[in-house]
């Protein structure tokens, strides 16, 4: 019995030493395995990849195992043009960062872009030429951006039926809406829609204008460049080439 107990004690002692050695090896590995490569996926644009690399490198404070991946994720998502990022370890010495970019659907009046979610962000330099034809949004603060994007989608759907496109959308601090359309012949038409007193008010007014636009052009023997649709079931059109035709670019209600 004494021999068995002695053997058991020796066995347990050896096991404890082995566990200790393994723990030491793992601890040393956690500290010494360096991150040697950063792989950026979801982006082929050189400027975008460079931005991501700078953001990641500024947060690299640990090794392959000890580096906090949440810190890297947060750093990448602070880039103004990034919607989301996924970060993972790739054995034996790499970090993979997958980036999803914000998708711009409009331009903000100061040169920034607006995403589908109504986020106003600073674009990459390379995006400037690709976004020049996006509709322009004019508003007093970026707080209006999410609502303006929702309205823009409805305006675009209505305009498309008349083969027109939305050039700009403006909302004043009083909540008054103005939309400027490029009509089929390439002429611009600015329409004062007023406040959205109900969920569909401004959209019904825009639809009314477009339903009768051709008839108005025929009646006036020319197409107006401005229409005031802030009336109930009616609108007023500025006479084409009128002496009162203004060359101002400010949008109504601002």
mmCIF file with all atom_site columns, N, CA and C in Angstrom, residues 52-90:
data_model
loop_
_atom_site.group_PDB
_atom_site.id
_atom_site.type_symbol
_atom_site.label_atom_id
_atom_site.label_alt_id
_atom_site.label_comp_id
_atom_site.label_asym_id
_atom_site.label_entity_id
_atom_site.label_seq_id
_atom_site.pdbx_PDB_ins_code
_atom_site.Cartn_x
_atom_site.Cartn_y
_atom_site.Cartn_z
_atom_site.occupancy
_atom_site.B_iso_or_equiv
_atom_site.pdbx_formal_charge
_atom_site.auth_seq_id
_atom_site.auth_comp_id
_atom_site.auth_asym_id
_atom_site.auth_atom_id
_atom_site.pdbx_PDB_model_num
ATOM 1   N N  . UNK A 1 52 ? -7.673  51.637 -43.497 1.00 0.00 ? 52 UNK A N  1
ATOM 2   C CA . UNK A 1 52 ? -7.911  50.534 -42.560 1.00 0.00 ? 52 UNK A CA 1
ATOM 3   C C  . UNK A 1 52 ? -6.593  50.118 -41.899 1.00 0.00 ? 52 UNK A C  1
ATOM 4   N N  . UNK A 1 53 ? -5.549  50.012 -42.681 1.00 0.00 ? 53 UNK A N  1
ATOM 5   C CA . UNK A 1 53 ? -4.255  49.596 -42.125 1.00 0.00 ? 53 UNK A CA 1
ATOM 6   C C  . UNK A 1 53 ? -3.759  50.585 -41.068 1.00 0.00 ? 53 UNK A C  1
ATOM 7   N N  . UNK A 1 54 ? -3.897  51.859 -41.340 1.00 0.00 ? 54 UNK A N  1
ATOM 8   C CA . UNK A 1 54 ? -3.460  52.864 -40.353 1.00 0.00 ? 54 UNK A CA 1
ATOM 9   C C  . UNK A 1 54 ? -4.262  52.743 -39.063 1.00 0.00 ? 54 UNK A C  1
ATOM 10  N N  . UNK A 1 55 ? -5.580  52.543 -39.210 1.00 0.00 ? 55 UNK A N  1
ATOM 11  C CA . UNK A 1 55 ? -6.438  52.424 -38.033 1.00 0.00 ? 55 UNK A CA 1
ATOM 12  C C  . UNK A 1 55 ? -6.062  51.208 -37.198 1.00 0.00 ? 55 UNK A C  1
ATOM 13  N N  . UNK A 1 56 ? -5.764  50.084 -37.863 1.00 0.00 ? 56 UNK A N  1
ATOM 14  C CA . UNK A 1 56 ? -5.416  48.853 -37.150 1.00 0.00 ? 56 UNK A CA 1
ATOM 15  C C  . UNK A 1 56 ? -4.051  48.976 -36.488 1.00 0.00 ? 56 UNK A C  1
ATOM 16  N N  . UNK A 1 57 ? -3.067  49.460 -37.226 1.00 0.00 ? 57 UNK A N  1
ATOM 17  C CA . UNK A 1 57 ? -1.704  49.545 -36.699 1.00 0.00 ? 57 UNK A CA 1
ATOM 18  C C  . UNK A 1 57 ? -1.619  50.440 -35.470 1.00 0.00 ? 57 UNK A C  1
ATOM 19  N N  . UNK A 1 58 ? -2.485  51.448 -35.415 1.00 0.00 ? 58 UNK A N  1
ATOM 20  C CA . UNK A 1 58 ? -2.482  52.333 -34.250 1.00 0.00 ? 58 UNK A CA 1
ATOM 21  C C  . UNK A 1 58 ? -2.966  51.643 -32.982 1.00 0.00 ? 58 UNK A C  1
ATOM 22  N N  . UNK A 1 59 ? -3.650  50.480 -33.149 1.00 0.00 ? 59 UNK A N  1
ATOM 23  C CA . UNK A 1 59 ? -4.225  49.773 -32.002 1.00 0.00 ? 59 UNK A CA 1
ATOM 24  C C  . UNK A 1 59 ? -3.538  48.443 -31.708 1.00 0.00 ? 59 UNK A C  1
ATOM 25  N N  . UNK A 1 60 ? -2.481  48.101 -32.439 1.00 0.00 ? 60 UNK A N  1
ATOM 26  C CA . UNK A 1 60 ? -1.785  46.841 -32.205 1.00 0.00 ? 60 UNK A CA 1
ATOM 27  C C  . UNK A 1 60 ? -0.893  46.958 -30.974 1.00 0.00 ? 60 UNK A C  1
ATOM 28  N N  . UNK A 1 61 ? -1.339  46.372 -29.887 1.00 0.00 ? 61 UNK A N  1
ATOM 29  C CA . UNK A 1 61 ? -0.591  46.450 -28.625 1.00 0.00 ? 61 UNK A CA 1
ATOM 30  C C  . UNK A 1 61 ? -0.233  45.077 -28.074 1.00 0.00 ? 61 UNK A C  1
ATOM 31  N N  . UNK A 1 62 ? -0.705  43.999 -28.699 1.00 0.00 ? 62 UNK A N  1
ATOM 32  C CA . UNK A 1 62 ? -0.450  42.658 -28.190 1.00 0.00 ? 62 UNK A CA 1
ATOM 33  C C  . UNK A 1 62 ? 0.013   41.716 -29.268 1.00 0.00 ? 62 UNK A C  1
ATOM 34  N N  . UNK A 1 63 ? 0.169   40.440 -28.902 1.00 0.00 ? 63 UNK A N  1
ATOM 35  C CA . UNK A 1 63 ? 0.551   39.419 -29.842 1.00 0.00 ? 63 UNK A CA 1
ATOM 36  C C  . UNK A 1 63 ? -0.655  38.761 -30.482 1.00 0.00 ? 63 UNK A C  1
ATOM 37  N N  . UNK A 1 64 ? -0.396  37.638 -31.157 1.00 0.00 ? 64 UNK A N  1
ATOM 38  C CA . UNK A 1 64 ? -1.457  36.952 -31.897 1.00 0.00 ? 64 UNK A CA 1
ATOM 39  C C  . UNK A 1 64 ? -2.624  36.581 -30.985 1.00 0.00 ? 64 UNK A C  1
ATOM 40  N N  . UNK A 1 65 ? -2.322  36.070 -29.797 1.00 0.00 ? 65 UNK A N  1
ATOM 41  C CA . UNK A 1 65 ? -3.373  35.645 -28.875 1.00 0.00 ? 65 UNK A CA 1
ATOM 42  C C  . UNK A 1 65 ? -3.868  36.773 -27.976 1.00 0.00 ? 65 UNK A C  1
ATOM 43  N N  . UNK A 1 66 ? -2.981  37.675 -27.595 1.00 0.00 ? 66 UNK A N  1
ATOM 44  C CA . UNK A 1 66 ? -3.345  38.667 -26.582 1.00 0.00 ? 66 UNK A CA 1
ATOM 45  C C  . UNK A 1 66 ? -3.972  39.937 -27.147 1.00 0.00 ? 66 UNK A C  1
ATOM 46  N N  . UNK A 1 67 ? -3.848  40.163 -28.446 1.00 0.00 ? 67 UNK A N  1
ATOM 47  C CA . UNK A 1 67 ? -4.420  41.380 -29.021 1.00 0.00 ? 67 UNK A CA 1
ATOM 48  C C  . UNK A 1 67 ? -5.938  41.396 -28.872 1.00 0.00 ? 67 UNK A C  1
ATOM 49  N N  . UNK A 1 68 ? -6.472  42.517 -28.393 1.00 0.00 ? 68 UNK A N  1
ATOM 50  C CA . UNK A 1 68 ? -7.917  42.684 -28.230 1.00 0.00 ? 68 UNK A CA 1
ATOM 51  C C  . UNK A 1 68 ? -8.533  43.017 -29.592 1.00 0.00 ? 68 UNK A C  1
ATOM 52  N N  . UNK A 1 69 ? -9.285  42.091 -30.149 1.00 0.00 ? 69 UNK A N  1
ATOM 53  C CA . UNK A 1 69 ? -9.870  42.291 -31.478 1.00 0.00 ? 69 UNK A CA 1
ATOM 54  C C  . UNK A 1 69 ? -10.996 43.321 -31.466 1.00 0.00 ? 69 UNK A C  1
ATOM 55  N N  . UNK A 1 70 ? -11.685 43.465 -30.335 1.00 0.00 ? 70 UNK A N  1
ATOM 56  C CA . UNK A 1 70 ? -12.754 44.463 -30.241 1.00 0.00 ? 70 UNK A CA 1
ATOM 57  C C  . UNK A 1 70 ? -12.199 45.871 -30.389 1.00 0.00 ? 70 UNK A C  1
ATOM 58  N N  . UNK A 1 71 ? -10.991 46.090 -29.874 1.00 0.00 ? 71 UNK A N  1
ATOM 59  C CA . UNK A 1 71 ? -10.346 47.398 -29.997 1.00 0.00 ? 71 UNK A CA 1
ATOM 60  C C  . UNK A 1 71 ? -10.074 47.714 -31.464 1.00 0.00 ? 71 UNK A C  1
ATOM 61  N N  . UNK A 1 72 ? -9.608  46.710 -32.212 1.00 0.00 ? 72 UNK A N  1
ATOM 62  C CA . UNK A 1 72 ? -9.359  46.898 -33.648 1.00 0.00 ? 72 UNK A CA 1
ATOM 63  C C  . UNK A 1 72 ? -10.668 47.166 -34.377 1.00 0.00 ? 72 UNK A C  1
ATOM 64  N N  . UNK A 1 73 ? -11.693 46.396 -34.074 1.00 0.00 ? 73 UNK A N  1
ATOM 65  C CA . UNK A 1 73 ? -13.011 46.566 -34.711 1.00 0.00 ? 73 UNK A CA 1
ATOM 66  C C  . UNK A 1 73 ? -13.529 47.985 -34.504 1.00 0.00 ? 73 UNK A C  1
ATOM 67  N N  . UNK A 1 74 ? -13.449 48.479 -33.272 1.00 0.00 ? 74 UNK A N  1
ATOM 68  C CA . UNK A 1 74 ? -13.929 49.830 -32.971 1.00 0.00 ? 74 UNK A CA 1
ATOM 69  C C  . UNK A 1 74 ? -13.126 50.891 -33.710 1.00 0.00 ? 74 UNK A C  1
ATOM 70  N N  . UNK A 1 75 ? -11.814 50.679 -33.828 1.00 0.00 ? 75 UNK A N  1
ATOM 71  C CA . UNK A 1 75 ? -10.965 51.640 -34.527 1.00 0.00 ? 75 UNK A CA 1
ATOM 72  C C  . UNK A 1 75 ? -11.322 51.727 -36.001 1.00 0.00 ? 75 UNK A C  1
ATOM 73  N N  . UNK A 1 76 ? -11.562 50.567 -36.625 1.00 0.00 ? 76 UNK A N  1
ATOM 74  C CA . UNK A 1 76 ? -11.915 50.555 -38.049 1.00 0.00 ? 76 UNK A CA 1
ATOM 75  C C  . UNK A 1 76 ? -13.292 51.181 -38.263 1.00 0.00 ? 76 UNK A C  1
ATOM 76  N N  . UNK A 1 77 ? -14.229 50.892 -37.374 1.00 0.00 ? 77 UNK A N  1
ATOM 77  C CA . UNK A 1 77 ? -15.586 51.427 -37.535 1.00 0.00 ? 77 UNK A CA 1
ATOM 78  C C  . UNK A 1 77 ? -15.666 52.916 -37.225 1.00 0.00 ? 77 UNK A C  1
ATOM 79  N N  . UNK A 1 78 ? -14.611 53.488 -36.658 1.00 0.00 ? 78 UNK A N  1
ATOM 80  C CA . UNK A 1 78 ? -14.578 54.941 -36.474 1.00 0.00 ? 78 UNK A CA 1
ATOM 81  C C  . UNK A 1 78 ? -14.238 55.668 -37.768 1.00 0.00 ? 78 UNK A C  1
ATOM 82  N N  . UNK A 1 79 ? -13.718 54.958 -38.764 1.00 0.00 ? 79 UNK A N  1
ATOM 83  C CA . UNK A 1 79 ? -13.490 55.572 -40.075 1.00 0.00 ? 79 UNK A CA 1
ATOM 84  C C  . UNK A 1 79 ? -14.840 56.016 -40.623 1.00 0.00 ? 79 UNK A C  1
ATOM 85  N N  . UNK A 1 80 ? -14.934 57.244 -41.091 1.00 0.00 ? 80 UNK A N  1
ATOM 86  C CA . UNK A 1 80 ? -16.235 57.838 -41.418 1.00 0.00 ? 80 UNK A CA 1
ATOM 87  C C  . UNK A 1 80 ? -16.992 57.080 -42.503 1.00 0.00 ? 80 UNK A C  1
ATOM 88  N N  . UNK A 1 81 ? -16.283 56.422 -43.407 1.00 0.00 ? 81 UNK A N  1
ATOM 89  C CA . UNK A 1 81 ? -16.933 55.766 -44.543 1.00 0.00 ? 81 UNK A CA 1
ATOM 90  C C  . UNK A 1 81 ? -17.249 54.297 -44.277 1.00 0.00 ? 81 UNK A C  1
ATOM 91  N N  . UNK A 1 82 ? -16.903 53.790 -43.103 1.00 0.00 ? 82 UNK A N  1
ATOM 92  C CA . UNK A 1 82 ? -17.108 52.380 -42.786 1.00 0.00 ? 82 UNK A CA 1
ATOM 93  C C  . UNK A 1 82 ? -18.455 52.166 -42.102 1.00 0.00 ? 82 UNK A C  1
ATOM 94  N N  . UNK A 1 83 ? -19.228 51.226 -42.613 1.00 0.00 ? 83 UNK A N  1
ATOM 95  C CA . UNK A 1 83 ? -20.505 50.855 -42.000 1.00 0.00 ? 83 UNK A CA 1
ATOM 96  C C  . UNK A 1 83 ? -20.297 49.841 -40.887 1.00 0.00 ? 83 UNK A C  1
ATOM 97  N N  . UNK A 1 84 ? -19.493 48.804 -41.170 1.00 0.00 ? 84 UNK A N  1
ATOM 98  C CA . UNK A 1 84 ? -19.218 47.776 -40.164 1.00 0.00 ? 84 UNK A CA 1
ATOM 99  C C  . UNK A 1 84 ? -17.916 47.069 -40.497 1.00 0.00 ? 84 UNK A C  1
ATOM 100 N N  . UNK A 1 85 ? -17.338 46.400 -39.487 1.00 0.00 ? 85 UNK A N  1
ATOM 101 C CA . UNK A 1 85 ? -16.092 45.663 -39.680 1.00 0.00 ? 85 UNK A CA 1
ATOM 102 C C  . UNK A 1 85 ? -16.139 44.365 -38.880 1.00 0.00 ? 85 UNK A C  1
ATOM 103 N N  . UNK A 1 86 ? -15.532 43.327 -39.440 1.00 0.00 ? 86 UNK A N  1
ATOM 104 C CA . UNK A 1 86 ? -15.394 42.046 -38.757 1.00 0.00 ? 86 UNK A CA 1
ATOM 105 C C  . UNK A 1 86 ? -13.910 41.728 -38.662 1.00 0.00 ? 86 UNK A C  1
ATOM 106 N N  . UNK A 1 87 ? -13.459 41.371 -37.465 1.00 0.00 ? 87 UNK A N  1
ATOM 107 C CA . UNK A 1 87 ? -12.035 41.128 -37.237 1.00 0.00 ? 87 UNK A CA 1
ATOM 108 C C  . UNK A 1 87 ? -11.850 39.700 -36.714 1.00 0.00 ? 87 UNK A C  1
ATOM 109 N N  . UNK A 1 88 ? -10.841 38.994 -37.243 1.00 0.00 ? 88 UNK A N  1
ATOM 110 C CA . UNK A 1 88 ? -10.595 37.608 -36.822 1.00 0.00 ? 88 UNK A CA 1
ATOM 111 C C  . UNK A 1 88 ? -9.102  37.301 -36.857 1.00 0.00 ? 88 UNK A C  1
ATOM 112 N N  . UNK A 1 89 ? -8.685  36.319 -36.036 1.00 0.00 ? 89 UNK A N  1
ATOM 113 C CA . UNK A 1 89 ? -7.318  35.817 -36.058 1.00 0.00 ? 89 UNK A CA 1
ATOM 114 C C  . UNK A 1 89 ? -7.193  34.741 -37.137 1.00 0.00 ? 89 UNK A C  1
ATOM 115 N N  . UNK A 1 90 ? -6.087  34.741 -37.873 1.00 0.00 ? 90 UNK A N  1
ATOM 116 C CA . UNK A 1 90 ? -5.807  33.718 -38.877 1.00 0.00 ? 90 UNK A CA 1
ATOM 117 C C  . UNK A 1 90 ? -4.456  33.100 -38.531 1.00 0.00 ? 90 UNK A C  1
#
